[in-house]
Structure formats: structure tokens, C-alpha cells
Amino acid sequence: MLPDLLLPMRYPAKRIRAILVPAALILSVAPAAAQVTSQDASQVTSQVTSQVTSQVAWRMTTEYPENNISGIGLATFASRVSDRTHGFVTVTNAFNNQLKINSGEMPRAALDGRIAGGDAFAGALSGLDPVLGLSTLPFLMHSVDLARATNLRARPLYEKALAARGLKLLYVTIWPATGLWSERSLEGADDLPKLNLRAYDANSTEVMRAAGANAQFLPMDAALAGLREHRLNAFLTSGDGGAGRKLWDFLPHFTAINYAMPISIAFVRGDAFAELSEPMQREVLAAAAETEQSQLALLTHRTIENYARMRDNGVHIAEPAPALLVAELRKAAKDAIAAWETRAGAEATAIVEWARQQ
């Protein structure tokens, strides 16, 4: 027993080397291991930071100027989205048809990746689905409250129509009531055949033609060109649309026929929305809801403000419109409404019938 116990003491140098060599190896490897661990941690931190700070950028567009109700809506939405997502989702807007994409072309442009989405005049989208033309049906909406209630009922149909084409509805903007801008004052039904008129969708084109006007459905840019070249002498649009475009330079008369209270629809490409995390989706939809409420509040005083601006620029406003003129337009509208109801189906027709009874 004793010799074995004394063995380490008999060879002290070897024993010391046996202890020191592994220790040295451990110490020499430790800095390298620490460096590798530090590099890995740095890479992970960098990846996480990149994921947190990377942004989703949406480019959206409208045919209308920034001071028009459609332009105001997009500007509001961009601000609300940035605030709610803390800059993770940013929206860059193009106003006044800067991108040369009119309302009817916006869905295809979104699906092609030229834009993420936009705010499109709903009447111009009725070629996708007739229900999107509901708000432009003539003489159906006679108040802001009715327009709001009717569009709330129709919203699921709007969403379904857009979703079928790969688009996500964000918010709806109700426009001030549509009237007739014209080169000369309109006294009665006999003046309608004298109009070379820009209509804003298939429904209004059909109605105006049935009333005797030479009506064409034209995007805004084409319509403005026709106005400058004196091929047109009348516009069917709201005071808002006309004021934003300074139609008073060519058409100094506005007849408040209260034809319709149309809407524009803001949407984004469905896959762009789906790529967001669920928390980000909720924030974007909350921003859209806030924008819709802000647009509705804006509408409350919008007509009064538009009329004041129009009068300041020399526009003669006929309000109320001549009774015989409106009666002729109502008569001309019946066939167009019946044809739309046939195309739009039972659900949409039921909403229209409900609105009539209010």
C-alpha cells in the first residue's frame, strides 16, 4: 500500500507537468471559444434587430388631388398606420393620378405589383362586380346617415367582391352628393340634350343617355382633356371632385341634383396584407377604421365648405335644382336601376330596397 501512495511524490516533476499541460490547453482554447460565442451572439442580435427594424412599404395611389376627400383619406391612413405600427408599416402615397393609374385600373395594377393598393372610385370598379356600383345608383341616398347605414349593410358584399380578386378592403369614404357642373345654367329637361357630359360610371352613363344627354364614361384625366379641348361642356361629379380639379375654370355652373352619394374604396393587395403578422394586421385594420371615422366626420361639413369655395371662385350654384330637370332624370333612372338589380343579385337588391324604404 505505502509504495503506491508515495508514487506521485517519487516523480513530482512529471506530476506537475501532467496537471499544467491540460490546464494550459484549456486556457488557450477558452479565448477562441469565447470569441466564437461572441460572434454567434452578435449574429443572432443582428438578425433579431434586422427583423424588428425592417419595414413593410406600401405604395398607394388615387386619381384625385391631396386636398380632395380621397386624397385626405390616404394621407390620414398613412399617418395612422405609421403611428399604430411604430413605423413598421409605411405608406407612400401618389396623388392626382401621378402614376397614371385610374380607379378602374387600380386592381390590376395592384395584382401586377405596380402598387400595393389605392383609393378607387367605386363606380369605376363595378366592372369587377356590379355590387361595387351600388353607391352610384341614382336618387337612392338622400342623407349622410342613410348613406352610412346602407354602406355598412353592403360592406360584406364589397369585401367579398374584392377578396375574390385577391384584394383586401381597408376603408370606405362617402363622398358629398353628386351634381351637374355645366358651361351654362340648366333650367329644365330641355337643356339635357345640349350636354356633352362626362359621367363617372356605367350606371350614370346609361341614366344620362336615357335623359337625352350625350354622356361618356371617362376617367378623370381623359375627361379633363376633353374639357380643355372643348369636347365636353358638362361634368357629373360632386362639389368636392369639381373643386379639387378647379372645374370652375371651364364650368361655372353647378346644379345640385343630389344624384348620388358615391363612395371610394381603399384597398391593398391581399397577399401584402397576409404577409403581416397578426398583431400588425390588427393595427393596420385599426388604422383603417380610424380613417373611415375621420372621413365620415369630414363629410359632415364638406358640402358647406365646398360650396363656399366654389362661390369664391365664381360658381353659380342652383340649389334646389329645377324640379322638372330632376323629374326627368328620375324617370330616366328607372331602367338603369332595374338592369343593375338583375346583374347584382338578391343580396344587393335587398339592400337597395331597404334604403328605399327609409
Short mmCIF file of C-alpha atoms in Angstrom, two decimals:
data_model
loop_
_atom_site.label_atom_id
_atom_site.label_comp_id
_atom_site.label_asym_id
_atom_site.label_seq_id
_atom_site.Cartn_x
_atom_site.Cartn_y
_atom_site.Cartn_z
CA MET A 1 0.00 0.00 0.00
CA LEU A 2 2.67 2.50 1.01
CA PRO A 3 4.72 2.37 -2.23
CA ASP A 4 1.60 3.05 -4.28
CA LEU A 5 0.60 6.03 -2.18
CA LEU A 6 4.09 7.51 -2.40
CA LEU A 7 4.30 7.12 -6.19
CA PRO A 8 3.32 10.74 -7.04
CA MET A 9 5.85 12.03 -4.57
CA ARG A 10 8.58 9.98 -6.22
CA TYR A 11 8.02 11.71 -9.60
CA PRO A 12 6.96 15.30 -8.72
CA ALA A 13 8.05 16.94 -12.00
CA LYS A 14 6.05 14.56 -14.15
CA ARG A 15 3.01 15.02 -11.93
CA ILE A 16 3.21 18.79 -12.18
CA ARG A 17 3.53 18.66 -15.97
CA ALA A 18 0.52 16.33 -16.10
CA ILE A 19 -1.51 18.99 -14.32
CA LEU A 20 -0.16 22.09 -16.11
CA VAL A 21 -0.36 20.88 -19.74
CA PRO A 22 -4.16 20.23 -19.76
CA ALA A 23 -4.69 23.48 -17.88
CA ALA A 24 -2.70 25.38 -20.49
CA LEU A 25 -4.68 23.76 -23.27
CA ILE A 26 -7.95 24.76 -21.59
CA LEU A 27 -6.77 28.35 -21.14
CA SER A 28 -5.58 28.60 -24.73
CA VAL A 29 -8.89 27.31 -26.10
CA ALA A 30 -11.09 29.49 -23.83
CA PRO A 31 -10.45 32.84 -25.61
CA ALA A 32 -11.17 31.26 -29.00
CA ALA A 33 -14.36 29.67 -27.66
CA ALA A 34 -15.36 32.95 -26.12
CA GLN A 35 -14.70 34.69 -29.46
CA VAL A 36 -16.88 32.17 -31.34
CA THR A 37 -19.66 32.54 -28.76
CA SER A 38 -19.43 36.32 -29.04
CA GLN A 39 -19.61 36.18 -32.84
CA ASP A 40 -22.65 33.87 -32.74
CA ALA A 41 -24.40 36.14 -30.26
CA SER A 42 -23.60 39.15 -32.41
CA GLN A 43 -25.06 37.43 -35.47
CA VAL A 44 -28.22 36.47 -33.60
CA THR A 45 -28.60 40.00 -32.24
CA SER A 46 -28.08 41.42 -35.71
CA GLN A 47 -30.73 39.10 -37.16
CA VAL A 48 -33.24 39.97 -34.46
CA THR A 49 -32.56 43.69 -34.84
CA SER A 50 -32.98 43.38 -38.60
CA GLN A 51 -36.32 41.65 -38.16
CA VAL A 52 -37.51 44.30 -35.70
CA THR A 53 -36.40 47.33 -37.71
CA SER A 54 -37.18 46.12 -41.26
CA GLN A 55 -40.17 47.87 -42.73
CA VAL A 56 -43.08 46.94 -44.92
CA ALA A 57 -43.53 49.70 -47.50
CA TRP A 58 -46.81 50.07 -49.36
CA ARG A 59 -47.22 52.38 -52.32
CA MET A 60 -50.79 53.55 -52.75
CA THR A 61 -52.45 55.87 -55.24
CA THR A 62 -55.52 57.92 -56.04
CA GLU A 63 -56.73 59.76 -59.12
CA TYR A 64 -57.57 62.78 -57.01
CA PRO A 65 -55.59 65.68 -55.53
CA GLU A 66 -54.30 65.64 -51.97
CA ASN A 67 -56.91 68.19 -50.86
CA ASN A 68 -59.76 66.09 -52.27
CA ILE A 69 -61.66 63.82 -49.88
CA SER A 70 -60.00 60.74 -51.41
CA GLY A 71 -56.53 62.26 -51.05
CA ILE A 72 -57.22 63.31 -47.46
CA GLY A 73 -58.23 59.74 -46.69
CA LEU A 74 -55.00 58.24 -48.00
CA ALA A 75 -52.90 60.82 -46.15
CA THR A 76 -54.80 60.09 -42.92
CA PHE A 77 -54.42 56.34 -43.37
CA ALA A 78 -50.66 56.64 -43.95
CA SER A 79 -50.27 58.66 -40.76
CA ARG A 80 -52.41 56.33 -38.65
CA VAL A 81 -50.65 53.21 -39.92
CA SER A 82 -47.23 54.64 -39.17
CA ASP A 83 -48.30 55.63 -35.66
CA ARG A 84 -50.00 52.35 -34.84
CA THR A 85 -47.23 50.10 -36.16
CA HIS A 86 -44.45 52.37 -34.83
CA GLY A 87 -43.10 52.75 -38.35
CA PHE A 88 -43.04 49.03 -39.19
CA VAL A 89 -45.62 49.56 -41.96
CA THR A 90 -45.17 52.71 -44.02
CA VAL A 91 -47.45 54.00 -46.77
CA THR A 92 -46.18 56.23 -49.58
CA ASN A 93 -48.97 57.94 -51.48
CA ALA A 94 -49.20 59.18 -55.05
CA PHE A 95 -51.90 61.80 -55.60
CA ASN A 96 -53.56 63.39 -58.61
CA ASN A 97 -53.03 60.31 -60.80
CA GLN A 98 -49.29 60.82 -60.63
CA LEU A 99 -48.76 57.16 -61.52
CA LYS A 100 -51.19 57.29 -64.47
CA ILE A 101 -53.33 54.56 -62.92
CA ASN A 102 -57.03 55.45 -62.86
CA SER A 103 -59.56 53.92 -60.48
CA GLY A 104 -60.67 51.20 -62.85
CA GLU A 105 -57.06 50.13 -63.44
CA MET A 106 -56.02 50.03 -59.78
CA PRO A 107 -56.98 46.39 -59.04
CA ARG A 108 -54.90 45.08 -61.95
CA ALA A 109 -52.01 47.41 -61.08
CA ALA A 110 -52.05 46.07 -57.52
CA LEU A 111 -52.08 42.45 -58.63
CA ASP A 112 -49.26 43.18 -61.08
CA GLY A 113 -47.19 44.62 -58.23
CA ARG A 114 -47.02 48.18 -59.56
CA ILE A 115 -48.77 49.38 -56.41
CA ALA A 116 -49.77 47.78 -53.13
CA GLY A 117 -53.22 49.34 -53.31
CA GLY A 118 -55.09 52.59 -53.58
CA ASP A 119 -58.29 54.53 -53.09
CA ALA A 120 -60.55 53.90 -56.09
CA PHE A 121 -63.85 55.47 -57.03
CA ALA A 122 -66.27 52.58 -56.51
CA GLY A 123 -68.36 53.22 -59.61
CA ALA A 124 -65.30 52.60 -61.78
CA LEU A 125 -64.89 49.18 -60.10
CA SER A 126 -68.39 47.97 -60.97
CA GLY A 127 -66.94 46.02 -63.88
CA LEU A 128 -65.36 43.69 -61.31
CA ASP A 129 -68.70 43.12 -59.60
CA PRO A 130 -71.99 45.04 -60.02
CA VAL A 131 -72.35 45.40 -56.23
CA LEU A 132 -69.45 47.87 -56.28
CA GLY A 133 -71.73 50.21 -58.21
CA LEU A 134 -74.42 50.24 -55.52
CA SER A 135 -73.46 53.65 -54.13
CA THR A 136 -73.76 55.32 -57.55
CA LEU A 137 -77.37 54.25 -58.08
CA PRO A 138 -79.35 57.42 -58.75
CA PHE A 139 -81.60 59.10 -56.20
CA LEU A 140 -81.19 56.39 -53.57
CA MET A 141 -79.17 58.17 -50.83
CA HIS A 142 -80.77 61.35 -49.54
CA SER A 143 -78.67 61.89 -46.40
CA VAL A 144 -75.29 61.16 -44.87
CA ASP A 145 -76.91 58.93 -42.25
CA LEU A 146 -78.67 56.83 -44.88
CA ALA A 147 -75.53 56.56 -46.97
CA ARG A 148 -73.58 55.37 -43.95
CA ALA A 149 -76.19 52.81 -42.92
CA THR A 150 -76.58 51.49 -46.47
CA ASN A 151 -72.85 51.08 -47.00
CA LEU A 152 -72.49 49.30 -43.65
CA ARG A 153 -75.07 46.78 -44.83
CA ALA A 154 -73.31 46.42 -48.17
CA ARG A 155 -69.79 46.23 -46.77
CA PRO A 156 -69.64 42.40 -46.54
CA LEU A 157 -70.59 42.27 -50.23
CA TYR A 158 -67.87 44.79 -51.09
CA GLU A 159 -65.33 42.76 -49.12
CA LYS A 160 -66.37 39.54 -50.82
CA ALA A 161 -66.18 41.09 -54.29
CA LEU A 162 -62.67 42.41 -53.66
CA ALA A 163 -61.44 39.25 -51.93
CA ALA A 164 -62.50 37.19 -54.96
CA ARG A 165 -59.96 39.23 -56.93
CA GLY A 166 -57.15 39.00 -54.37
CA LEU A 167 -57.76 42.37 -52.73
CA LYS A 168 -58.34 43.40 -49.11
CA LEU A 169 -60.80 46.20 -48.33
CA LEU A 170 -59.38 48.72 -45.86
CA TYR A 171 -61.90 51.53 -45.54
CA VAL A 172 -64.75 53.28 -47.33
CA THR A 173 -65.10 57.01 -47.98
CA ILE A 174 -68.54 58.51 -48.60
CA TRP A 175 -68.44 61.46 -50.96
CA PRO A 176 -70.60 64.58 -50.93
CA ALA A 177 -73.66 64.43 -53.17
CA THR A 178 -73.15 64.41 -56.92
CA GLY A 179 -74.35 67.33 -59.02
CA LEU A 180 -74.05 68.64 -62.56
CA TRP A 181 -71.27 71.07 -63.45
CA SER A 182 -72.05 72.84 -66.72
CA GLU A 183 -70.97 75.60 -69.05
CA ARG A 184 -74.43 77.19 -68.93
CA SER A 185 -77.20 77.16 -66.37
CA LEU A 186 -79.67 74.28 -66.55
CA GLU A 187 -83.27 75.41 -66.39
CA GLY A 188 -85.12 72.21 -67.21
CA ALA A 189 -85.25 68.89 -69.05
CA ASP A 190 -84.87 70.61 -72.44
CA ASP A 191 -81.30 71.52 -71.54
CA LEU A 192 -80.17 67.91 -71.12
CA PRO A 193 -79.79 67.12 -74.86
CA LYS A 194 -77.41 70.09 -75.12
CA LEU A 195 -74.89 68.46 -72.81
CA ASN A 196 -71.72 66.68 -73.90
CA LEU A 197 -71.25 65.19 -70.48
CA ARG A 198 -68.65 63.22 -68.59
CA ALA A 199 -70.33 60.52 -66.50
CA TYR A 200 -68.42 58.62 -63.84
CA ASP A 201 -69.53 55.02 -64.31
CA ALA A 202 -71.67 52.72 -66.45
CA ASN A 203 -74.82 53.39 -64.39
CA SER A 204 -74.63 57.18 -64.69
CA THR A 205 -73.76 56.98 -68.38
CA GLU A 206 -76.88 54.93 -69.02
CA VAL A 207 -79.09 57.29 -67.00
CA MET A 208 -77.80 60.46 -68.63
CA ARG A 209 -78.17 59.00 -72.11
CA ALA A 210 -81.73 57.93 -71.33
CA ALA A 211 -82.40 61.53 -70.25
CA GLY A 212 -81.14 62.81 -73.62
CA ALA A 213 -77.57 63.90 -72.83
CA ASN A 214 -74.56 62.84 -74.88
CA ALA A 215 -72.82 61.08 -71.99
CA GLN A 216 -69.48 59.26 -71.85
CA PHE A 217 -67.90 57.30 -69.03
CA LEU A 218 -64.38 58.73 -68.83
CA PRO A 219 -61.54 58.52 -66.30
CA MET A 220 -60.73 61.87 -64.78
CA ASP A 221 -57.59 62.60 -66.83
CA ALA A 222 -59.36 61.87 -70.12
CA ALA A 223 -62.35 63.94 -69.01
CA LEU A 224 -60.19 66.93 -68.13
CA ALA A 225 -58.50 66.70 -71.52
CA GLY A 226 -61.93 66.69 -73.17
CA LEU A 227 -62.87 69.75 -71.17
CA ARG A 228 -59.74 71.68 -72.15
CA GLU A 229 -60.31 70.78 -75.80
CA HIS A 230 -63.96 71.89 -75.58
CA ARG A 231 -65.29 68.44 -76.46
CA LEU A 232 -67.17 68.39 -73.16
CA ASN A 233 -69.38 71.07 -71.63
CA ALA A 234 -70.62 69.28 -68.50
CA PHE A 235 -69.41 67.00 -65.69
CA LEU A 236 -71.31 64.71 -63.37
CA THR A 237 -69.37 64.90 -60.11
CA SER A 238 -69.61 66.28 -56.60
CA GLY A 239 -68.64 69.73 -55.47
CA ASP A 240 -65.65 68.03 -53.88
CA GLY A 241 -64.48 66.43 -57.10
CA GLY A 242 -65.04 69.62 -59.06
CA ALA A 243 -63.44 71.94 -56.53
CA GLY A 244 -60.36 69.75 -56.30
CA ARG A 245 -59.97 69.98 -60.07
CA LYS A 246 -60.97 73.65 -60.35
CA LEU A 247 -63.72 72.86 -62.83
CA TRP A 248 -64.90 76.44 -62.41
CA ASP A 249 -62.24 77.45 -64.93
CA PHE A 250 -64.44 75.83 -67.60
CA LEU A 251 -67.80 75.09 -65.98
CA PRO A 252 -69.09 78.00 -63.85
CA HIS A 253 -72.49 76.47 -63.05
CA PHE A 254 -73.33 73.72 -60.55
CA THR A 255 -76.82 72.25 -60.31
CA ALA A 256 -77.38 70.38 -57.04
CA ILE A 257 -79.44 67.47 -58.38
CA ASN A 258 -78.30 65.22 -55.46
CA TYR A 259 -77.89 62.38 -57.92
CA ALA A 260 -75.99 60.05 -55.57
CA MET A 261 -73.60 59.90 -52.63
CA PRO A 262 -70.98 57.59 -54.12
CA ILE A 263 -68.09 56.03 -52.29
CA SER A 264 -64.46 55.36 -52.92
CA ILE A 265 -62.88 52.19 -51.59
CA ALA A 266 -59.36 51.93 -50.21
CA PHE A 267 -57.82 48.50 -50.60
CA VAL A 268 -54.49 46.70 -50.55
CA ARG A 269 -53.34 43.54 -52.27
CA GLY A 270 -54.47 40.52 -50.27
CA ASP A 271 -51.09 38.80 -50.13
CA ALA A 272 -49.38 42.02 -48.98
CA PHE A 273 -51.78 42.15 -46.05
CA ALA A 274 -51.45 38.41 -45.34
CA GLU A 275 -47.65 38.70 -45.10
CA LEU A 276 -48.01 40.85 -41.99
CA SER A 277 -48.01 39.21 -38.58
CA GLU A 278 -51.40 39.02 -36.86
CA PRO A 279 -50.56 41.86 -34.44
CA MET A 280 -49.54 44.07 -37.37
CA GLN A 281 -52.71 43.13 -39.27
CA ARG A 282 -54.79 44.22 -36.30
CA GLU A 283 -53.01 47.56 -36.14
CA VAL A 284 -53.46 48.18 -39.87
CA LEU A 285 -57.17 47.42 -39.66
CA ALA A 286 -57.48 49.66 -36.60
CA ALA A 287 -55.80 52.46 -38.57
CA ALA A 288 -58.23 51.85 -41.43
CA ALA A 289 -61.23 52.01 -39.08
CA GLU A 290 -59.94 55.27 -37.61
CA THR A 291 -59.53 56.67 -41.11
CA GLU A 292 -63.08 55.72 -42.04
CA GLN A 293 -64.43 57.51 -38.98
CA SER A 294 -62.28 60.55 -39.72
CA GLN A 295 -63.59 60.62 -43.30
CA LEU A 296 -67.18 60.45 -42.07
CA ALA A 297 -66.56 63.35 -39.70
CA LEU A 298 -65.02 65.30 -42.56
CA LEU A 299 -68.13 64.74 -44.69
CA THR A 300 -70.37 66.49 -42.15
CA HIS A 301 -69.19 69.97 -43.16
CA ARG A 302 -67.61 69.16 -46.51
CA THR A 303 -70.50 70.29 -48.74
CA ILE A 304 -70.77 73.66 -46.97
CA GLU A 305 -67.02 74.20 -47.29
CA ASN A 306 -67.04 73.17 -50.96
CA TYR A 307 -69.92 75.48 -51.80
CA ALA A 308 -68.17 78.40 -50.12
CA ARG A 309 -65.01 77.72 -52.09
CA MET A 310 -66.98 77.34 -55.31
CA ARG A 311 -68.80 80.64 -54.80
CA ASP A 312 -65.50 82.35 -54.03
CA ASN A 313 -64.38 81.20 -57.49
CA GLY A 314 -67.44 82.48 -59.31
CA VAL A 315 -69.56 79.31 -59.46
CA HIS A 316 -73.33 79.83 -59.62
CA ILE A 317 -74.97 77.10 -57.51
CA ALA A 318 -78.56 76.15 -58.28
CA GLU A 319 -79.97 74.69 -55.08
CA PRO A 320 -82.53 73.28 -55.15
CA ALA A 321 -82.26 72.08 -58.72
CA PRO A 322 -85.16 72.80 -61.12
CA ALA A 323 -87.94 70.31 -60.33
CA LEU A 324 -88.62 69.39 -63.97
CA LEU A 325 -84.95 68.62 -64.55
CA VAL A 326 -84.80 66.28 -61.56
CA ALA A 327 -88.10 64.64 -62.53
CA GLU A 328 -86.72 63.84 -65.99
CA LEU A 329 -83.56 62.33 -64.52
CA ARG A 330 -85.56 60.22 -62.05
CA LYS A 331 -87.67 58.92 -64.89
CA ALA A 332 -84.58 58.09 -66.93
CA ALA A 333 -83.05 56.25 -63.97
CA LYS A 334 -85.70 53.56 -63.62
CA ASP A 335 -84.47 51.23 -66.35
CA ALA A 336 -80.84 51.58 -65.29
CA ILE A 337 -81.70 50.67 -61.70
CA ALA A 338 -83.75 47.66 -62.80
CA ALA A 339 -80.91 46.42 -65.03
CA TRP A 340 -78.41 46.81 -62.19
CA GLU A 341 -80.62 44.84 -59.80
CA THR A 342 -80.77 41.98 -62.29
CA ARG A 343 -76.98 41.88 -62.54
CA ALA A 344 -76.21 42.46 -58.85
CA GLY A 345 -78.33 39.67 -57.38
CA ALA A 346 -80.73 39.19 -54.49
CA GLU A 347 -78.50 40.28 -51.58
CA ALA A 348 -77.57 43.60 -53.16
CA THR A 349 -81.13 44.22 -54.33
CA ALA A 350 -82.44 43.65 -50.79
CA ILE A 351 -80.09 46.37 -49.50
CA VAL A 352 -81.32 48.79 -52.15
CA GLU A 353 -84.93 48.01 -51.27
CA TRP A 354 -84.20 48.62 -47.59
CA ALA A 355 -82.64 52.00 -48.46
CA ARG A 356 -85.72 52.98 -50.50
CA GLN A 357 -87.94 52.39 -47.51
CA GLN A 358 -86.01 54.69 -45.18
#
